[in-house]
Short mmCIF file of N, CA and C in Angstrom, two decimals:
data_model
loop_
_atom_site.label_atom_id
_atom_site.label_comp_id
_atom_site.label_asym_id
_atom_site.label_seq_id
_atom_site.Cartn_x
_atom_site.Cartn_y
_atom_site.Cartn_z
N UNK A 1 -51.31 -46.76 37.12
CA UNK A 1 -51.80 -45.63 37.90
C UNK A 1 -52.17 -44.48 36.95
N UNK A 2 -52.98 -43.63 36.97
CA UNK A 2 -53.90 -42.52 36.38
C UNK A 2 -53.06 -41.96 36.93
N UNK A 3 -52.43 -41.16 36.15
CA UNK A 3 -51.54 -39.52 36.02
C UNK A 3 -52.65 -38.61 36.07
N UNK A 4 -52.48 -37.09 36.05
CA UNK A 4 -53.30 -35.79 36.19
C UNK A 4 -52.09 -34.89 36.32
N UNK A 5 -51.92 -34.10 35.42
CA UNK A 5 -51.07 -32.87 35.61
C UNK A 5 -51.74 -31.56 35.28
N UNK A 6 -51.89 -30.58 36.06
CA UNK A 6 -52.35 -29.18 36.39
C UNK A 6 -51.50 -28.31 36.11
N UNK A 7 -52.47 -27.80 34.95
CA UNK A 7 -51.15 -26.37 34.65
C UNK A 7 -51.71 -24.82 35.01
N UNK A 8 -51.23 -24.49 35.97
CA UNK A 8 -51.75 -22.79 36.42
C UNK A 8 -50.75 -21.58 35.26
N UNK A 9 -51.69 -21.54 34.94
CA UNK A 9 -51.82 -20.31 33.82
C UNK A 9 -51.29 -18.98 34.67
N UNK A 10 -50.38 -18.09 34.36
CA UNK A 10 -50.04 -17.17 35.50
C UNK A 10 -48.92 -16.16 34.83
N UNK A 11 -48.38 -16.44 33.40
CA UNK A 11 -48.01 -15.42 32.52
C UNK A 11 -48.56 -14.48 32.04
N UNK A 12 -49.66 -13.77 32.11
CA UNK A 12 -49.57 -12.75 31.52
C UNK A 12 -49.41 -11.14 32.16
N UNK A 13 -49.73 -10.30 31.83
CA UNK A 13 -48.65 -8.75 32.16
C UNK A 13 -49.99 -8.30 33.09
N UNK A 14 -51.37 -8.68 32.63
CA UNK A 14 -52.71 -7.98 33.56
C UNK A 14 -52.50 -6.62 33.77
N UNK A 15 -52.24 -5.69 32.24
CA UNK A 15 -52.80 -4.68 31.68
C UNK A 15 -53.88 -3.99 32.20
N UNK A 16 -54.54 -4.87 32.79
CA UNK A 16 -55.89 -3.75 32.88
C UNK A 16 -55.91 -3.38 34.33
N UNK A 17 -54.84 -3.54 35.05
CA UNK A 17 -54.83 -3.69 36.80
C UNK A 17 -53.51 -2.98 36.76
N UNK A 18 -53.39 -2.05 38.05
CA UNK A 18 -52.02 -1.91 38.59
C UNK A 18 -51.46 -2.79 39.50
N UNK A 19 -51.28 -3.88 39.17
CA UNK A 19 -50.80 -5.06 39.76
C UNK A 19 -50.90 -6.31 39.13
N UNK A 20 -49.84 -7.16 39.36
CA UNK A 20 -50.45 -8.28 38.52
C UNK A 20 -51.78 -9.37 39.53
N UNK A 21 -52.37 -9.46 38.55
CA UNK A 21 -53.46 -9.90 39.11
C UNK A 21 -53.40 -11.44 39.95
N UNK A 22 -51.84 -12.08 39.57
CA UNK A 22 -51.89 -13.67 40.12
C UNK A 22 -51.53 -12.95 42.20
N UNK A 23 -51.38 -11.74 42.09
CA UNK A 23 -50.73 -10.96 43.48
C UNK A 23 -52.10 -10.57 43.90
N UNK A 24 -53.31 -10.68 43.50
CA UNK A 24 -54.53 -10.04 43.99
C UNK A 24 -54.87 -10.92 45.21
N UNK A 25 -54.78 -9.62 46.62
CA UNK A 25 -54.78 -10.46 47.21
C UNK A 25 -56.62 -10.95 48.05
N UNK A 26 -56.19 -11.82 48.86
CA UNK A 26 -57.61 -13.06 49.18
C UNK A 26 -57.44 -13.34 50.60
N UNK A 27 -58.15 -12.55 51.22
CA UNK A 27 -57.75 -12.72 52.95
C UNK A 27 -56.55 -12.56 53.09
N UNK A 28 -56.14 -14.15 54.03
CA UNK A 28 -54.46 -14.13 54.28
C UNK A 28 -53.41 -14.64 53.28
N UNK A 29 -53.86 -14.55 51.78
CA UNK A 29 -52.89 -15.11 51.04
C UNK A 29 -53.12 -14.59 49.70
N UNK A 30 -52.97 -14.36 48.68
CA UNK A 30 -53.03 -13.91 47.20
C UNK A 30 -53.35 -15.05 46.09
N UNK A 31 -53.92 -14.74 45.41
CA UNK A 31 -54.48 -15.58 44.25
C UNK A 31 -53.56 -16.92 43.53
N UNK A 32 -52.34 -16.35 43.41
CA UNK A 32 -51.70 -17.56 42.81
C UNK A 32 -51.22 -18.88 44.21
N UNK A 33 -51.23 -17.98 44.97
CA UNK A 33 -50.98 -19.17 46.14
C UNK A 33 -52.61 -20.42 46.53
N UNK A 34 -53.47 -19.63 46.29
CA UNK A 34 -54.89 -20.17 46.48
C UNK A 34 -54.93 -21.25 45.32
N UNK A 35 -54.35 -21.13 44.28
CA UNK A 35 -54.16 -21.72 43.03
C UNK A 35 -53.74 -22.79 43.45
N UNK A 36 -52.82 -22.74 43.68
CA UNK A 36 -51.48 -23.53 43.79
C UNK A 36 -51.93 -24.14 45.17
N UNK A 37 -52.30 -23.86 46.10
CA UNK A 37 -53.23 -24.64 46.84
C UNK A 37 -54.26 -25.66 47.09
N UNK A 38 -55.22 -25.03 45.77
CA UNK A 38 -55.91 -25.67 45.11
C UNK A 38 -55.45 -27.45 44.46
N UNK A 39 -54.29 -27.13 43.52
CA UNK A 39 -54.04 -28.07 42.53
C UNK A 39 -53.24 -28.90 43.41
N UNK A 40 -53.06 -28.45 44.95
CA UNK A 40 -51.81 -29.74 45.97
C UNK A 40 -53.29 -30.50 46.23
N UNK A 41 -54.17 -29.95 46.67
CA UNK A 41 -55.30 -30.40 47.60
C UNK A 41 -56.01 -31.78 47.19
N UNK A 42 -55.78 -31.35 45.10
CA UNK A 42 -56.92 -31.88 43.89
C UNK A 42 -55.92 -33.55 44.11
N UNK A 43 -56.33 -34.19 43.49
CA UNK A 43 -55.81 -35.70 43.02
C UNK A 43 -54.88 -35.31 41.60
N UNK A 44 -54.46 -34.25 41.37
CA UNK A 44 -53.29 -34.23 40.30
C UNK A 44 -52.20 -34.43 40.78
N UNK A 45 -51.38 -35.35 40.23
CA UNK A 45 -50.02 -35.68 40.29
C UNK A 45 -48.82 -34.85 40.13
N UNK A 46 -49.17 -33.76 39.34
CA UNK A 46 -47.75 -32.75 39.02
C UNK A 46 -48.58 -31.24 38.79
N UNK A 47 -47.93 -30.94 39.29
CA UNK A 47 -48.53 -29.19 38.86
C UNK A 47 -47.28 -28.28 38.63
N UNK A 48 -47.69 -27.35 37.95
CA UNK A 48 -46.73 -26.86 36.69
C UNK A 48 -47.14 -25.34 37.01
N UNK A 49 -46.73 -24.40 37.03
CA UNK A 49 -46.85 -23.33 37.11
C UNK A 49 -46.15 -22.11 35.98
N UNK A 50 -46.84 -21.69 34.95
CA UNK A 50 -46.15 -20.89 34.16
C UNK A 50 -46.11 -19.42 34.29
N UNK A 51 -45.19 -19.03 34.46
CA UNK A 51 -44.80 -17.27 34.31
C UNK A 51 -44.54 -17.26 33.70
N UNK A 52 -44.89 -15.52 33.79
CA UNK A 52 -44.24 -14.47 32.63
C UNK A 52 -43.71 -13.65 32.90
N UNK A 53 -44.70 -12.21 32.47
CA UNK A 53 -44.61 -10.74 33.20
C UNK A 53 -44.36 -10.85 34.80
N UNK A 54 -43.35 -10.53 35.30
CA UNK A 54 -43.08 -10.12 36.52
C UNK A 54 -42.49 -11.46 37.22
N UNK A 55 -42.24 -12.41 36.47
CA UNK A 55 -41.88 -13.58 37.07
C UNK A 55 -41.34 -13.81 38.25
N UNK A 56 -39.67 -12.85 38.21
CA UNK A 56 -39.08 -12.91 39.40
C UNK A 56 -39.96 -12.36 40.89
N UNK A 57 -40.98 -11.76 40.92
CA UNK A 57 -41.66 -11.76 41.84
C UNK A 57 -42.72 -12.44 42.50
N UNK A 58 -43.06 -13.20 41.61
CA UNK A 58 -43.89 -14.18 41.39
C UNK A 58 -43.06 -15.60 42.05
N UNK A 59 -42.03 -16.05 41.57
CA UNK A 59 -40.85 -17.03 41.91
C UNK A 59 -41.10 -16.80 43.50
N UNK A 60 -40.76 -15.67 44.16
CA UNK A 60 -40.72 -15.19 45.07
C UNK A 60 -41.55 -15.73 46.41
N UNK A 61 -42.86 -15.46 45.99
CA UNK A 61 -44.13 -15.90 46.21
C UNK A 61 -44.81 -17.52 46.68
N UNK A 62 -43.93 -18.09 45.22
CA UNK A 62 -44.19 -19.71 45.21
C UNK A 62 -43.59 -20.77 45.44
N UNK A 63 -42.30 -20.14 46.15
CA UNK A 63 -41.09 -20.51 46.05
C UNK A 63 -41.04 -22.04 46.98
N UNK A 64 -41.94 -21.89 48.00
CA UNK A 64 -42.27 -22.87 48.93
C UNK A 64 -43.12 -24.35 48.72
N UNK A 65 -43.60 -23.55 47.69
CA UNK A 65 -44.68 -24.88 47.20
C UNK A 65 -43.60 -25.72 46.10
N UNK A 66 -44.38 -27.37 46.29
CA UNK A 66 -43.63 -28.07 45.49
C UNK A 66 -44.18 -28.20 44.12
N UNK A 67 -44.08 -26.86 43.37
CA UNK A 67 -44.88 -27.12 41.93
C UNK A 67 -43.31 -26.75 40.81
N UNK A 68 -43.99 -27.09 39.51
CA UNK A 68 -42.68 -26.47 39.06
C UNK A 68 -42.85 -25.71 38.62
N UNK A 69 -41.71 -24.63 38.12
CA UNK A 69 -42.04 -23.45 37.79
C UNK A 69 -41.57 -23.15 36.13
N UNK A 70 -42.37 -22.84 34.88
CA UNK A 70 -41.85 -22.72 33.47
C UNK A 70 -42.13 -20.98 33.58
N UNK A 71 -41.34 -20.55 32.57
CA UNK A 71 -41.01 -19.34 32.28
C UNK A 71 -41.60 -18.95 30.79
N UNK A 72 -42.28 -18.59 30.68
CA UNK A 72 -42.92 -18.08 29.29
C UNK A 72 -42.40 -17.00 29.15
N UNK A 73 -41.21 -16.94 28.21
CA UNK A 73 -40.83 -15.57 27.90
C UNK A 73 -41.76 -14.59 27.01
N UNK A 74 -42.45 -15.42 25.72
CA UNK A 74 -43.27 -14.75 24.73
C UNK A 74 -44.96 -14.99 25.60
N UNK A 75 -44.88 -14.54 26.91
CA UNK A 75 -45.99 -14.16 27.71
C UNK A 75 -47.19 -13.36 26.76
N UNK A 76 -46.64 -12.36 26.06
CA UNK A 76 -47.70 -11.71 25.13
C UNK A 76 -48.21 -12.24 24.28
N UNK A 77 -47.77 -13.05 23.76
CA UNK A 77 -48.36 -14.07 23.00
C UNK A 77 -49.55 -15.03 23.68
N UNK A 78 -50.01 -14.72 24.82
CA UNK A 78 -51.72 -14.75 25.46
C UNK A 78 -51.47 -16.28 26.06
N UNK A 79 -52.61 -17.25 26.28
CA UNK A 79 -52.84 -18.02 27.49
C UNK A 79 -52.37 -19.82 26.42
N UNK A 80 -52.57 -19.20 24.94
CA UNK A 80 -51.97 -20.41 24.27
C UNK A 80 -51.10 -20.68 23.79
N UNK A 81 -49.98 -19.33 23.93
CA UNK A 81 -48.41 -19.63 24.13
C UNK A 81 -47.87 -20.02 25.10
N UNK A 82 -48.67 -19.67 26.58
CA UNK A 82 -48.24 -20.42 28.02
C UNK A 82 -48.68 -21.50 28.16
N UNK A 83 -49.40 -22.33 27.21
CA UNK A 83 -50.39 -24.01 27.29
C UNK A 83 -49.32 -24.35 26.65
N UNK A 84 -48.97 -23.55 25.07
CA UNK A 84 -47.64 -24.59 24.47
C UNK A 84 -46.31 -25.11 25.19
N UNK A 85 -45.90 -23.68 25.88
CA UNK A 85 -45.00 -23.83 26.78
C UNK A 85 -44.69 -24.56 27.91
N UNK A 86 -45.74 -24.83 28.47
CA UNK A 86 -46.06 -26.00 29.34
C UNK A 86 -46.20 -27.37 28.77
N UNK A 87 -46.97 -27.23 27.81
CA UNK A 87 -46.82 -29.20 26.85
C UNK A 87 -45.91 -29.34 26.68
N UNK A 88 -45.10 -28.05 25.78
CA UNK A 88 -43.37 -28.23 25.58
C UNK A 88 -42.47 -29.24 26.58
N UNK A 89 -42.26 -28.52 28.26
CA UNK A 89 -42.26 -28.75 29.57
C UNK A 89 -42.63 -30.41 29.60
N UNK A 90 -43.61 -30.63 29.22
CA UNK A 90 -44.30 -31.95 29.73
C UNK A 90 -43.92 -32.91 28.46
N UNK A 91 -43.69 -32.79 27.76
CA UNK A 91 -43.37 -33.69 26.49
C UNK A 91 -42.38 -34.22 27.00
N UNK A 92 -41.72 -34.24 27.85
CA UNK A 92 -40.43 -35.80 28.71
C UNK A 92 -41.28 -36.63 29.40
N UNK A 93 -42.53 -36.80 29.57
CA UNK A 93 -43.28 -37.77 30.25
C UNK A 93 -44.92 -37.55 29.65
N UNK A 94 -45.21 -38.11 28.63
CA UNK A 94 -46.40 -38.13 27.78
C UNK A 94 -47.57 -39.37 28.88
N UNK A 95 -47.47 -39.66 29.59
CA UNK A 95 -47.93 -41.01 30.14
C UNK A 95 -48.97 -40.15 31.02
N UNK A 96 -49.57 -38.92 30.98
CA UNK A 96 -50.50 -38.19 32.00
C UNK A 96 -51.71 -39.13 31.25
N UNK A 97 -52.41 -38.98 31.94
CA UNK A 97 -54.22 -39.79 31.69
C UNK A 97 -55.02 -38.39 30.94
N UNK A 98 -54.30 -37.33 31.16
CA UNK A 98 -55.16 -36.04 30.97
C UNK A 98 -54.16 -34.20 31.82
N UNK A 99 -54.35 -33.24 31.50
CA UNK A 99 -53.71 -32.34 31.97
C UNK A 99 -54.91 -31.38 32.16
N UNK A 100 -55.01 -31.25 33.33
CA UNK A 100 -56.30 -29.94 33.63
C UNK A 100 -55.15 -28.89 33.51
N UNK A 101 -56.07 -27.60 33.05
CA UNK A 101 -55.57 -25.88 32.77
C UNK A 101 -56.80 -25.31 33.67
N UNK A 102 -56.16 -24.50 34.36
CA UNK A 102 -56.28 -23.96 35.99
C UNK A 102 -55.84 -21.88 35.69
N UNK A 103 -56.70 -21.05 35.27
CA UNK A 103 -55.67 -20.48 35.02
C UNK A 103 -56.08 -18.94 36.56
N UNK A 104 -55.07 -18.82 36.67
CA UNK A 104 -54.66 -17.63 37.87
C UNK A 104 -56.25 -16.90 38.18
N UNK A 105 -56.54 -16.72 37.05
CA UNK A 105 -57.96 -15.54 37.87
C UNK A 105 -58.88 -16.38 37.69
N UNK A 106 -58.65 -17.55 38.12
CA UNK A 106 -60.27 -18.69 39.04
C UNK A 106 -59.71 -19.02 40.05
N UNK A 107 -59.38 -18.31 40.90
CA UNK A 107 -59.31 -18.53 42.62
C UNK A 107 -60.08 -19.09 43.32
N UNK A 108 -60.88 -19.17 43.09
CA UNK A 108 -62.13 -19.52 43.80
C UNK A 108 -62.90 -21.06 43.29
N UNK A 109 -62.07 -21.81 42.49
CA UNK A 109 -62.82 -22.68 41.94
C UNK A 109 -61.95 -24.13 43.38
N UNK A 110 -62.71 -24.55 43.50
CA UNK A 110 -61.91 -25.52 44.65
C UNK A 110 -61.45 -27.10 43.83
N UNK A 111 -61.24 -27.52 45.09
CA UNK A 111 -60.12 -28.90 44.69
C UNK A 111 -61.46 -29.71 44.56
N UNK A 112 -61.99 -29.88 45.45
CA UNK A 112 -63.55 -30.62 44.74
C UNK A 112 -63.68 -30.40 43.55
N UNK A 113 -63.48 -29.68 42.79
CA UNK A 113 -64.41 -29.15 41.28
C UNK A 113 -63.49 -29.84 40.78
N UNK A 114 -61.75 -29.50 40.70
CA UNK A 114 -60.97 -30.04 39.54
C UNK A 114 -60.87 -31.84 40.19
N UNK A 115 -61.05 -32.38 41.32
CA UNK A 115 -61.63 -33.71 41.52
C UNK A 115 -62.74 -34.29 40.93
N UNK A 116 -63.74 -33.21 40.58
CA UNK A 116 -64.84 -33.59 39.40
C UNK A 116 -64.35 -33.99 38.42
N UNK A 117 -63.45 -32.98 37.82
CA UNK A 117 -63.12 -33.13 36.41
C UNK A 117 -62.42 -34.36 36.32
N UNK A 118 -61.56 -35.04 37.30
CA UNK A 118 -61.27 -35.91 37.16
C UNK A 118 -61.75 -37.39 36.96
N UNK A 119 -62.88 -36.90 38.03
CA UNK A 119 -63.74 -38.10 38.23
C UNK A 119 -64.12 -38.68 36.45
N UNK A 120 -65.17 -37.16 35.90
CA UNK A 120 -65.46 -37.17 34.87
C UNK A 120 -64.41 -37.98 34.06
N UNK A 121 -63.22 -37.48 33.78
CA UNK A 121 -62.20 -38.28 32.68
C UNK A 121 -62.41 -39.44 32.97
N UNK A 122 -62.16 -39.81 34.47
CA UNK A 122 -62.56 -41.65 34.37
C UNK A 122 -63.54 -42.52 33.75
N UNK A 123 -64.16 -41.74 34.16
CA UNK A 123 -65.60 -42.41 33.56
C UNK A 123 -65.80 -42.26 32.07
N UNK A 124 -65.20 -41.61 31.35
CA UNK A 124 -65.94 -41.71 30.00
C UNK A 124 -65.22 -42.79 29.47
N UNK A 125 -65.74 -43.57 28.08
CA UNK A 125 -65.56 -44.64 27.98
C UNK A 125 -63.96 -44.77 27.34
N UNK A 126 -63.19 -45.73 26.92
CA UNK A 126 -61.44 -45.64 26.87
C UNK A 126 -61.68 -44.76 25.37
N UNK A 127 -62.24 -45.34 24.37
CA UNK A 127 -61.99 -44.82 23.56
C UNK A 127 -62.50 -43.15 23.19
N UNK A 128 -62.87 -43.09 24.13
CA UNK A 128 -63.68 -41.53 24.08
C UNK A 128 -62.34 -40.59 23.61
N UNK A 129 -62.21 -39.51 22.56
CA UNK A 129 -61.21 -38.31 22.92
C UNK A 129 -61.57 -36.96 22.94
N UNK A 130 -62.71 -36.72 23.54
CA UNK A 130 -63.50 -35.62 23.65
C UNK A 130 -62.82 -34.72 24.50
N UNK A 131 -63.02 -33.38 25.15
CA UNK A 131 -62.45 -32.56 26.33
C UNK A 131 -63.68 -32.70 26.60
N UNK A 132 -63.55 -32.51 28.01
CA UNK A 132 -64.37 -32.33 29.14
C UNK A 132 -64.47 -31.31 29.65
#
């Protein structure tokens, strides 16, 4: 069976907003939930959710969904200390086919699209190790 694990990007402090931006909200629900919506909807097998800044409120938020939740403490350290932190996370089960990165401020990208991306991985040929 083809693994897919989704990692929503969702540590950082979003400096440039009085709010954190995974809380921006979207009709009846806020951005990281649309996320996380998103990645139940997609054909990924595990979804991973990393905080940072403001975590415990965030926890709060996601608490319902069945994703898991990693804690990026060195959050300032930007979107490729929360990718390490998450491989970190995922290095007890190396057997994914591929890991899509999903990160908090693309709300709007749907489960169709990251079902593309999947599609795409299938299809390229075995020995291919390109990103897509």
């Amino acid at each position: 069976m083809q693994e897919f694990a989704t990692i929503v990007l969702a540590a950082g402090s979003s400096s440039r907003l009085p709010f954190h931006k995974a809380c921006l909200q979207l009709g009846q629900t806020i951005a990281i939930k649309r996320v996380i919506e998103t990645t139940l909807k997609s054909r990924s097998t595990r979804s991973l959710v990393v905080l940072g800044s403001r975590a415990d409120s965030l926890i709060a938020e996601i608490k319902d969904f069945p994703v898991e939740t990693i804690i990026n403490r060195d959050y300032a350290s930007g979107r490729t200390g929360s990718l390490k932190c998450a491989l970190r996370h995922l290095s007890d089960n190396l057997e994914f086919t591929a890991v899509l990165i999903f990160p908090v401020d693309c709300p709007f990208v749907s489960h169709q699209v990251l079902d593309s991306l999947i599609d795409c991985l299938l299809l390229r040929p075995a020995s291919s190790t390109e990103s897509v």
